Amino acid sequence: MKAVSILMSAALGVTASWSAMAQQMVRIDGSSTVFPIIEAVAEEFQIEYRGNYRVTVGVSGTGGGFKKFCRGEVDLTNASRPIRNEEMALCVENGIDFIEMPVALDALAIAVNPRNDWVDYLTIAELKKMWEPEAQGRINNWNQIRESFPDRALELFGAGADSGTYDYFTQAVVGREHASRGDFTASEDDNVLVMGVANTTSALGFFGFAYLDENRNKLKPIPISYQGGAPVLPSIETAKNGTYQPLSRPLFVYVNAAAADEKEAVRKFVDYMLDPELAAELVKEVGYVPLPLEAYEMAQAIFKNRRLGTVFEDGSQIGVSIEDLLQMEGGR
Amino acid sequence: MKSYQQIISGNKRTDRTFVVIGLLVLLIAMLTLVALILDLAIQGLPRLDWDFMTNFPSRRAARAGIMSAWVGTTLVMIVTAALAIPLGVAAGVYLEEYAPKNWITDIIEINVTNLAGVPSIIYGLLALGLFVYGLGLGQTIQVAGLVLALLILPIVIVSTREGIRSLPQSMREGSYALGADQWQTTVRYILPSARPAILTGSIMGLSRAIGETAPVITIGALTFIAFLPPSPVQESVPFINFDWLESPFSLLPIQMFNWISRPQADFHVNAAAAGVVLLAMTLLMNSFAIYIRYRLRKVL
């Protein structure tokens, strides 16, 4: 009997009360990297407007999020890289206009084991030598990277190929998105990478800044030299002032423009998310690098004026400092 | 030439060796399980309190709770059980008692057995295409219940059939001899006698379903949700409503997975505590089945 009644009500479809509730609901999906930020915003937002609006956040990854977003299934999607051309084509096909807004910065930290006493810094060229596709099976020893390095096996740990983190790292280091050697230890869970590097003397790995920050006693961060510049350590300051290049990256939220026009909840949520002081505080609390206040003000203006489309029409760009980003956003 | 004495003592030695090896294997399996559970309990138990059960997810590990996750898991399991057990038992009874023995039945039998080995993500993709987009049921509790029911249906069918097959033919013949027809025989003798096997199979299936993440993530289970589905009971007539079937949801394994991949160690403790709750729910389901089995055996 129970099964019958359940099947019956399943067949009846969405009831009136639920479609009314959907009006007040903000549906969000996307990147697991951006998730902690949006979780924090959603939490505060629902406390602030208790009972009036509801927020749901899923984690389908940057790519999965764009798929749902461009089908119109969610109002917002989080992305750890800008939208790709083929994803944009899907949006166009379904008539989805979107607004792109940076919400925070993340620095990709390069770290080795604390017992590693030979690496003082690395250049991007040296990192490329380790990670490019041609290195597969050939570059297996630290002394192949720099002559002064000892004869120790080189063991690499990095984000899995499905993540936006991997996409950005390969773009920044190898020069081509999604191109790297395949013979490294990959995991979608950064904690696994941290454990790997912490337990292997001759290891090197890359992961989000928050994972370095929480594991300072187990990891040794490596300063990175870019285009012959002085080596720079990853930190909130160096990411914010744009000196930690090219491994700091902006994180984005994309908003469905039609949903923003139709749903009060979506408008309220985006306004709340971009409130400069609150955003900076929440972003910092969950371990990411906040944008400068004027960047949030600029994002507010982008949203208010409903400026559609992306500034990254050629895909992810490396070495984008906040000033560049603001100029790109402002120049539209 | 060996004497009989030697042969016998040799065989006995083989026997003893086998017993020792068997015990060792059992010990390894049990110790691994105990170590896993202990590790989880030591990490998680101190974190478990009323607030943890009744709070919604939060960016602060100390304030975060599993309210939406355990409620979601409970509701999805109710839908799964309500669909998979009746369907699975009916299919099992049909295949064993009614189906003609021909090549179509053979093909169905082979496929049911094979389905038990299909990776769960495939069910998720099927549900995404068929239920979510095809039938437009949305990313809701009912779809999660449906996909998990499909996933465990083969387990329920196979165990029902095993249970029925182990009954002696004389039981049916006795029933027919007393003038019962096939339906009466099935309902009054076959099903009650096969009930222990059916219950065991159902619990095995549900225990598998409760820990699944891949198919439910595919159909759109959420990671952050800070409200509950509408209550299944209401004050006005007809006192129950099924709006909760249409609600978005989160599940315990998804919440655990999210917490375990966070950088902060406090969240890892939360994940362990959620694991303890998941384990407790599985044990609760099991003891419920044992209780039913015990009660019904007394009645019989």
XYZ file of C-alpha atoms in Angstrom:
632
model
C 0.000 0.000 0.000
C 2.771 2.348 0.972
C 4.602 1.717 -2.269
C 1.446 2.431 -4.231
C 0.784 5.736 -2.531
C 4.408 6.773 -2.951
C 4.303 5.911 -6.634
C 1.048 7.819 -6.961
C 2.388 10.965 -5.443
C 5.568 10.595 -7.473
C 3.442 10.535 -10.601
C 1.536 13.647 -9.551
C 4.676 15.697 -9.848
C 5.565 18.973 -8.198
C 2.887 20.177 -5.839
C 1.824 23.772 -5.664
C 3.468 24.461 -2.327
C 6.812 23.348 -3.678
C 6.794 25.435 -6.796
C 6.021 28.437 -4.581
C 9.011 27.541 -2.454
C 11.268 27.218 -5.503
C 10.663 30.928 -6.055
C 12.480 31.704 -2.836
C 15.237 29.217 -3.442
C 18.741 29.980 -4.695
C 20.167 26.915 -6.398
C 23.949 26.762 -6.590
C 26.359 24.136 -7.894
C 29.931 23.878 -9.143
C 33.518 23.751 -7.978
C 34.572 21.995 -4.794
C 37.379 24.558 -4.428
C 34.939 27.459 -4.223
C 32.441 25.483 -2.105
C 33.713 26.534 1.359
C 33.324 30.222 0.425
C 29.792 29.802 -0.866
C 28.885 27.580 2.072
C 29.971 30.372 4.406
C 28.000 32.991 2.455
C 24.917 30.756 2.273
C 25.079 30.054 5.986
C 25.225 33.731 6.927
C 22.662 34.676 4.285
C 20.102 32.266 5.686
C 20.720 33.461 9.223
C 20.288 37.065 8.094
C 17.043 36.428 6.182
C 15.784 33.667 8.432
C 13.026 31.686 6.825
C 12.563 33.950 3.822
C 15.047 32.478 1.395
C 16.556 29.075 0.993
C 19.910 28.196 -0.503
C 21.103 24.821 -1.765
C 24.683 24.164 -2.806
C 25.838 21.082 -4.697
C 29.367 20.068 -5.619
C 29.544 18.802 -9.201
C 32.968 20.274 -9.962
C 33.617 23.293 -12.182
C 32.821 21.410 -15.410
C 29.760 19.635 -14.021
C 28.528 22.907 -12.585
C 28.732 24.683 -15.948
C 26.809 21.804 -17.541
C 23.915 22.243 -15.104
C 24.184 26.028 -15.255
C 23.973 26.150 -19.040
C 20.914 23.880 -18.952
C 19.262 26.361 -16.623
C 19.063 23.932 -13.714
C 20.895 26.159 -11.256
C 20.919 29.907 -10.672
C 24.591 30.249 -9.772
C 27.621 28.131 -10.480
C 31.027 28.257 -8.815
C 34.129 27.933 -10.962
C 37.822 27.644 -10.207
C 38.601 28.651 -13.812
C 36.827 30.846 -16.380
C 34.129 29.351 -18.600
C 35.396 27.473 -21.689
C 34.270 28.125 -25.251
C 32.407 24.837 -25.597
C 30.628 25.489 -22.296
C 29.703 28.934 -23.516
C 28.314 27.393 -26.706
C 25.988 25.233 -24.592
C 24.807 28.332 -22.735
C 24.146 30.150 -26.003
C 22.286 27.139 -27.364
C 19.961 27.128 -24.370
C 19.582 30.906 -24.308
C 21.287 31.331 -20.926
C 22.877 34.755 -20.384
C 25.384 34.888 -17.569
C 27.227 37.417 -15.450
C 30.789 36.571 -14.433
C 32.170 37.791 -11.111
C 35.447 37.118 -9.309
C 34.882 36.399 -5.604
C 38.290 35.420 -4.217
C 41.835 34.399 -4.994
C 43.525 31.096 -4.390
C 47.259 30.519 -4.462
C 48.489 27.141 -5.661
C 51.271 26.216 -3.274
C 54.239 24.124 -4.343
C 55.495 22.177 -1.341
C 58.071 19.536 -0.485
C 58.798 17.389 2.541
C 60.281 19.281 5.535
C 63.319 16.941 5.450
C 64.099 18.144 1.934
C 67.063 20.485 2.520
C 68.202 20.946 -1.053
C 65.424 22.977 -2.656
C 65.638 26.692 -1.843
C 63.442 27.874 -4.706
C 62.206 26.702 -8.111
C 61.644 28.527 -11.360
C 58.598 27.994 -13.550
C 60.936 26.563 -16.206
C 62.151 23.945 -13.720
C 58.576 23.107 -12.759
C 57.748 22.752 -16.429
C 60.639 20.336 -16.849
C 59.115 18.185 -14.101
C 55.499 18.284 -15.191
C 55.367 18.583 -19.004
C 54.100 15.561 -20.966
C 57.586 14.920 -22.375
C 58.893 14.323 -18.841
C 56.892 11.115 -18.567
C 59.217 8.218 -17.800
C 62.333 10.368 -18.424
C 62.555 12.926 -15.618
C 62.688 10.834 -12.469
C 65.489 12.355 -10.456
C 66.042 15.642 -8.699
C 69.496 16.050 -10.309
C 67.840 16.185 -13.725
C 66.080 19.381 -12.644
C 69.120 21.332 -11.467
C 72.697 20.100 -11.359
C 73.220 21.124 -7.760
C 70.324 18.927 -6.626
C 71.227 15.524 -5.173
C 70.701 12.140 -6.758
C 67.249 11.502 -5.264
C 64.139 10.011 -6.869
C 61.597 12.678 -7.808
C 58.103 11.772 -6.643
C 55.261 14.004 -7.776
C 51.821 14.544 -6.245
C 49.115 16.640 -7.866
C 45.417 17.273 -8.393
C 43.483 14.832 -10.577
C 42.775 15.649 -14.208
C 39.080 16.386 -13.593
C 39.721 19.353 -11.347
C 39.932 23.027 -12.188
C 43.075 23.094 -10.061
C 44.809 20.731 -12.479
C 43.625 22.794 -15.446
C 45.017 25.977 -13.981
C 48.309 24.426 -12.881
C 49.013 22.904 -16.305
C 48.097 26.167 -18.022
C 50.402 28.153 -15.754
C 53.349 25.751 -15.684
C 53.287 23.730 -18.897
C 51.649 26.475 -20.964
C 48.809 24.304 -22.237
C 45.668 23.544 -20.302
C 45.191 19.869 -19.465
C 48.671 18.805 -20.651
C 51.020 17.106 -18.198
C 52.826 13.866 -17.582
C 50.538 11.063 -16.507
C 52.860 9.209 -14.129
C 52.323 11.174 -10.943
C 50.194 10.394 -7.904
C 46.890 12.128 -8.567
C 44.017 12.642 -6.166
C 40.901 14.793 -6.131
C 41.326 15.036 -2.368
C 44.088 17.482 -1.472
C 44.490 15.897 1.971
C 45.749 12.752 0.257
C 48.370 14.847 -1.565
C 49.402 16.517 1.691
C 49.818 13.098 3.327
C 51.849 11.888 0.356
C 54.267 14.800 0.443
C 54.468 14.709 4.253
C 55.483 11.030 4.207
C 57.895 11.007 1.254
C 61.261 12.720 1.683
C 61.880 13.317 -2.013
C 58.327 14.327 -2.930
C 56.966 17.492 -4.499
C 53.315 18.392 -4.774
C 50.885 21.219 -5.510
C 47.572 22.052 -3.815
C 45.393 24.921 -2.696
C 46.830 27.447 -0.244
C 44.443 26.464 2.581
C 45.926 22.973 2.637
C 49.435 24.362 3.044
C 48.291 26.737 5.746
C 46.637 23.982 7.793
C 49.670 21.688 7.501
C 52.606 24.046 8.065
C 54.334 21.521 10.342
C 54.185 18.749 7.730
C 55.108 20.683 4.594
C 57.772 23.052 3.350
C 56.512 25.628 0.857
C 58.805 26.465 -2.061
C 59.306 30.051 -3.293
C 58.622 30.362 -7.011
C 60.578 32.499 -9.439
C 58.657 33.676 -12.507
C 60.290 35.194 -15.583
C 63.629 35.700 -13.853
C 62.130 37.548 -10.900
C 63.024 37.017 -7.263
C 61.526 33.849 -5.737
C 58.263 34.493 -3.903
C 56.596 32.369 -1.223
C 52.841 31.811 -1.386
C 50.963 33.821 1.231
C 47.821 35.903 1.554
C 49.862 39.080 1.002
C 51.835 37.891 -2.039
C 48.684 36.560 -3.679
C 46.831 39.776 -2.962
C 49.548 42.163 -4.159
C 50.100 40.077 -7.268
C 53.731 39.119 -6.650
C 53.038 35.380 -6.292
C 52.816 34.660 -9.980
C 51.739 32.805 -12.027
C 50.244 30.398 -9.490
C 47.621 32.603 -7.899
C 44.299 32.365 -9.614
C 40.948 34.079 -9.335
C 37.871 32.077 -8.315
C 34.551 32.930 -9.944
C 30.833 32.794 -9.494
C 28.612 32.837 -12.576
C 25.044 34.085 -12.234
C 22.165 33.282 -14.558
C 21.021 36.753 -15.675
C 17.386 35.739 -16.188
C 17.236 34.199 -12.708
C 18.709 37.387 -11.257
C 15.940 39.391 -12.928
C 13.123 37.049 -11.961
C 14.046 35.847 -8.497
C 14.410 38.219 -5.614
C 16.275 35.544 -3.667
C 19.039 35.384 -6.289
C 19.455 39.176 -6.349
C 19.584 39.338 -2.574
C 22.067 36.490 -2.399
C 24.487 38.000 -4.933
C 24.291 41.406 -3.255
C 25.010 39.729 0.053
C 27.902 37.696 -1.376
C 29.571 40.803 -2.843
C 29.260 42.999 0.232
C 32.934 44.061 0.393
C 33.557 43.772 4.104
C 31.542 40.642 4.722
C 33.030 38.918 1.665
C 36.586 39.724 2.697
C 35.936 38.406 6.193
C 34.237 35.173 5.116
C 36.781 34.408 2.387
C 39.639 34.808 4.831
C 37.929 32.699 7.450
C 37.684 29.671 5.160
C 41.340 29.906 4.122
C 41.270 31.783 0.831
C 42.651 35.149 -0.236
C 40.063 37.928 -0.362
C 40.015 40.419 -3.235
C 40.730 44.068 -2.383
C 37.613 46.018 -1.383
C 37.461 47.905 -4.683
C 37.337 44.591 -6.555
C 34.154 43.640 -4.722
C 32.727 47.082 -5.444
C 33.543 46.580 -9.098
C 31.889 43.142 -9.044
C 28.818 44.762 -7.473
C 28.704 47.221 -10.357
C 29.071 44.418 -12.898
C 26.114 42.673 -11.321
C 24.025 45.786 -10.972
C 24.529 46.755 -14.612
C 24.039 43.120 -15.682
C 27.184 43.054 -17.747
C 26.932 39.760 -19.600
C 29.605 37.370 -20.847
C 33.174 36.604 -19.853
C 36.407 38.570 -20.094
C 38.288 35.310 -20.698
C 37.195 34.526 -24.194
C 40.462 32.768 -24.938
C 40.201 30.518 -21.897
C 42.135 30.640 -18.662
C 44.890 33.229 -18.564
C 47.881 32.884 -16.343
C 49.560 35.572 -14.382
C 46.439 37.697 -14.072
C 46.956 40.058 -11.178
C 44.008 41.663 -9.485
C 44.824 44.966 -11.203
C 44.771 43.228 -14.599
C 41.545 41.526 -13.721
C 39.933 44.758 -12.610
C 41.094 46.460 -15.770
C 39.752 43.629 -17.900
C 36.440 43.675 -16.062
C 36.350 47.453 -16.102
C 37.226 47.700 -19.767
C 34.172 45.822 -20.926
C 53.687 -48.410 1.575
C 51.808 -46.215 4.049
C 49.714 -47.831 6.705
C 46.096 -46.784 7.186
C 47.181 -45.235 10.463
C 49.559 -42.912 8.616
C 46.964 -41.937 6.033
C 44.406 -41.136 8.713
C 46.790 -39.064 10.818
C 47.951 -37.252 7.662
C 44.403 -36.351 6.793
C 43.765 -35.193 10.325
C 46.780 -32.945 10.101
C 45.405 -31.412 6.904
C 42.141 -30.841 8.736
C 43.862 -29.086 11.621
C 45.970 -26.933 9.267
C 42.830 -25.872 7.462
C 41.114 -24.915 10.711
C 44.125 -22.815 11.731
C 44.286 -21.073 8.333
C 40.545 -20.460 8.430
C 40.766 -18.947 11.886
C 43.667 -16.740 10.822
C 41.772 -15.441 7.806
C 38.726 -14.778 9.950
C 40.895 -13.044 12.540
C 42.492 -10.769 9.930
C 39.106 -9.806 8.547
C 37.613 -9.181 11.974
C 40.639 -7.272 13.255
C 40.600 -4.977 10.228
C 36.922 -4.296 10.792
C 37.373 -3.738 14.524
C 40.354 -1.451 13.914
C 38.365 0.596 11.408
C 35.361 0.923 13.696
C 37.504 1.701 16.733
C 39.458 4.344 14.845
C 36.207 5.928 13.702
C 34.677 5.733 17.169
C 37.724 7.105 19.000
C 37.879 10.050 16.610
C 34.183 10.620 16.241
C 32.422 9.700 19.470
C 33.647 12.681 21.548
C 32.236 14.983 18.859
C 28.781 13.403 18.958
C 26.207 15.375 20.882
C 22.687 16.674 20.499
C 23.862 19.837 18.722
C 25.780 17.821 16.160
C 22.610 15.882 15.330
C 20.364 18.948 15.131
C 22.624 21.575 13.499
C 22.869 22.293 9.817
C 26.211 22.368 7.952
C 28.441 25.321 8.748
C 31.794 26.773 7.769
C 32.833 26.469 11.408
C 33.552 22.865 12.246
C 32.452 23.269 15.872
C 29.037 24.629 14.827
C 28.448 22.233 11.947
C 25.954 19.408 12.226
C 24.348 16.634 10.231
C 20.650 17.400 10.601
C 19.915 17.700 6.889
C 22.161 14.729 6.111
C 20.665 12.162 8.473
C 17.099 13.246 7.769
C 17.844 12.970 4.039
C 19.389 9.542 4.448
C 16.424 8.310 6.514
C 13.817 9.536 4.023
C 15.695 8.185 1.016
C 16.033 4.787 2.710
C 12.280 4.726 3.395
C 11.551 5.296 -0.297
C 14.173 2.740 -1.307
C 12.809 0.061 1.023
C 9.189 0.783 0.046
C 10.044 0.275 -3.623
C 12.775 -2.365 -3.663
C 11.373 -4.899 -1.179
C 7.861 -5.408 -2.647
C 9.137 -5.308 -6.234
C 12.113 -7.552 -5.512
C 10.095 -10.134 -3.602
C 7.356 -10.190 -6.243
C 9.923 -10.640 -9.021
C 11.681 -13.378 -7.069
C 8.445 -15.249 -6.404
C 7.403 -14.969 -10.029
C 10.721 -16.220 -11.368
C 10.850 -19.126 -8.935
C 7.198 -20.224 -8.727
C 5.337 -19.008 -11.782
C 7.687 -18.327 -14.687
C 7.673 -20.985 -17.401
C 11.077 -22.569 -17.878
C 12.030 -21.280 -21.335
C 14.756 -19.183 -22.917
C 13.124 -15.840 -22.086
C 13.136 -16.703 -18.392
C 16.746 -17.838 -18.732
C 17.731 -14.499 -20.238
C 15.908 -12.610 -17.482
C 17.620 -14.740 -14.843
C 21.083 -14.182 -16.288
C 20.480 -10.455 -16.553
C 19.195 -10.096 -13.015
C 22.317 -11.798 -11.719
C 24.525 -9.648 -13.934
C 22.784 -6.463 -12.795
C 24.050 -7.082 -9.280
C 27.562 -6.517 -10.633
C 26.930 -3.298 -12.553
C 28.860 -0.350 -11.039
C 26.549 1.965 -9.140
C 27.558 5.046 -11.157
C 25.863 3.442 -14.192
C 22.580 3.424 -12.269
C 23.197 7.090 -11.466
C 23.611 7.940 -15.159
C 20.501 5.947 -16.043
C 18.505 7.780 -13.372
C 19.836 11.147 -14.518
C 18.736 10.504 -18.087
C 15.469 8.702 -17.339
C 14.043 10.035 -14.071
C 15.591 13.496 -13.807
C 15.386 14.619 -17.441
C 13.141 12.068 -19.161
C 10.321 11.973 -16.628
C 11.135 15.384 -15.165
C 11.102 14.176 -11.563
C 13.862 16.615 -10.631
C 16.773 16.248 -8.277
C 14.668 15.063 -5.399
C 14.346 12.476 -2.643
C 12.043 10.319 -4.768
C 14.654 10.020 -7.539
C 17.352 9.105 -5.047
C 15.032 6.483 -3.569
C 14.242 5.147 -7.046
C 17.861 4.862 -8.151
C 18.954 3.154 -4.940
C 15.952 0.832 -5.188
C 17.025 -0.146 -8.714
C 20.549 -0.655 -7.443
C 19.556 -3.140 -4.736
C 16.691 -4.814 -6.608
C 18.936 -7.634 -7.918
C 20.129 -8.380 -4.370
C 16.548 -8.658 -3.099
C 15.454 -10.769 -6.088
C 18.369 -13.173 -5.833
C 18.022 -13.674 -2.072
C 14.260 -14.190 -2.376
C 14.856 -16.865 -4.979
C 17.549 -18.546 -2.902
C 15.187 -18.588 0.055
C 12.348 -20.109 -1.961
C 14.573 -22.607 -3.692
C 15.822 -24.008 -0.400
C 12.292 -25.019 0.622
C 11.496 -28.733 0.165
C 9.206 -29.690 -2.692
C 7.174 -31.781 -0.228
C 5.909 -28.559 1.336
C 4.223 -27.487 -1.888
C 2.925 -30.989 -2.529
C 1.439 -31.141 0.962
C -0.308 -27.851 0.388
C -1.680 -28.929 -2.997
C -2.822 -32.232 -1.498
C -4.938 -30.286 0.965
C -6.622 -28.513 -1.922
C -4.768 -25.189 -1.916
C -4.116 -23.543 -5.267
C -0.803 -22.073 -6.325
C -1.488 -18.571 -5.010
C -2.616 -19.838 -1.605
C 0.417 -22.085 -1.410
C 2.733 -19.181 -2.256
C 1.207 -16.673 0.132
C 0.530 -18.967 3.075
C 3.451 -21.384 2.983
C 6.224 -20.380 0.609
C 6.577 -16.700 1.527
C 6.427 -17.108 5.315
C 8.971 -19.926 5.185
C 11.299 -17.929 2.934
C 10.958 -14.820 5.092
C 14.310 -15.111 6.936
C 16.169 -15.218 3.611
C 14.104 -12.362 2.198
C 14.749 -10.180 5.250
C 18.467 -10.923 5.176
C 18.625 -10.044 1.489
C 16.661 -6.838 1.986
C 18.923 -5.707 4.809
C 22.027 -6.520 2.782
C 20.624 -4.425 -0.024
C 19.636 -1.504 2.191
C 22.998 -1.569 3.962
C 24.656 -1.220 0.607
C 22.319 1.571 -0.456
C 22.830 3.637 2.694
C 26.548 4.064 1.975
C 26.288 4.858 -1.737
C 27.461 8.250 -2.973
C 28.266 7.943 -6.680
C 24.725 7.483 -8.074
C 23.151 10.081 -5.788
C 25.794 12.686 -6.588
C 25.119 12.053 -10.265
C 21.422 12.761 -9.848
C 22.167 15.941 -7.907
C 22.329 15.312 -4.171
C 23.395 18.495 -2.440
C 26.303 19.184 -0.155
C 24.922 22.249 1.611
C 21.287 22.440 2.525
C 20.122 24.181 5.666
C 16.435 23.331 5.699
C 14.438 20.143 6.116
C 11.952 18.602 3.693
C 8.303 19.316 4.516
C 7.009 17.125 7.310
C 5.273 13.894 6.273
C 2.571 14.458 8.901
C 0.254 17.451 8.970
C -2.529 18.667 11.202
C -5.321 18.804 8.652
C -6.940 15.972 6.691
C -5.486 13.679 5.272
C -2.825 14.044 7.974
C -0.002 12.720 5.836
C 1.471 14.401 2.824
C 4.086 13.411 0.325
C 5.566 16.811 -0.451
C 8.836 15.653 1.072
C 9.314 13.377 -1.916
C 9.832 16.490 -4.046
C 12.370 18.045 -1.749
C 16.063 18.556 -2.477
C 18.256 16.630 -0.078
C 21.703 15.739 1.209
C 22.969 12.400 2.491
C 25.356 11.335 5.247
C 28.048 9.833 2.977
C 28.105 13.036 0.899
C 28.473 15.201 3.986
C 31.270 12.919 5.209
C 33.076 13.073 1.896
C 32.900 16.849 1.862
C 34.257 17.144 5.373
C 37.062 14.663 4.919
C 38.407 16.614 1.944
C 38.494 19.932 3.809
C 41.874 21.313 4.893
C 40.967 21.878 8.554
C 41.508 18.895 10.863
C 38.371 19.754 12.887
C 36.245 18.879 9.881
C 37.904 15.454 9.714
C 36.667 14.816 13.251
C 33.177 15.817 12.110
C 33.464 13.314 9.262
C 34.347 10.548 11.725
C 31.383 11.477 13.928
C 29.079 11.385 10.904
C 30.572 7.969 10.118
C 29.618 6.732 13.589
C 26.046 7.904 13.002
C 25.933 6.170 9.615
C 27.212 2.975 11.219
C 24.633 3.266 13.989
C 21.846 3.702 11.429
C 22.973 0.577 9.580
C 23.081 -1.421 12.824
C 19.663 -0.086 13.772
C 18.259 -1.284 10.453
C 19.847 -4.679 11.032
C 18.489 -5.073 14.526
C 15.057 -4.049 13.285
C 15.201 -6.867 10.741
C 16.355 -9.342 13.371
C 13.484 -8.243 15.602
C 10.913 -8.723 12.837
C 12.338 -12.119 12.009
C 12.142 -13.147 15.636
C 8.560 -11.909 16.074
C 7.310 -13.577 12.930
C 8.978 -16.852 13.754
C 7.025 -16.943 17.001
C 3.778 -16.297 15.145
C 4.407 -19.032 12.595
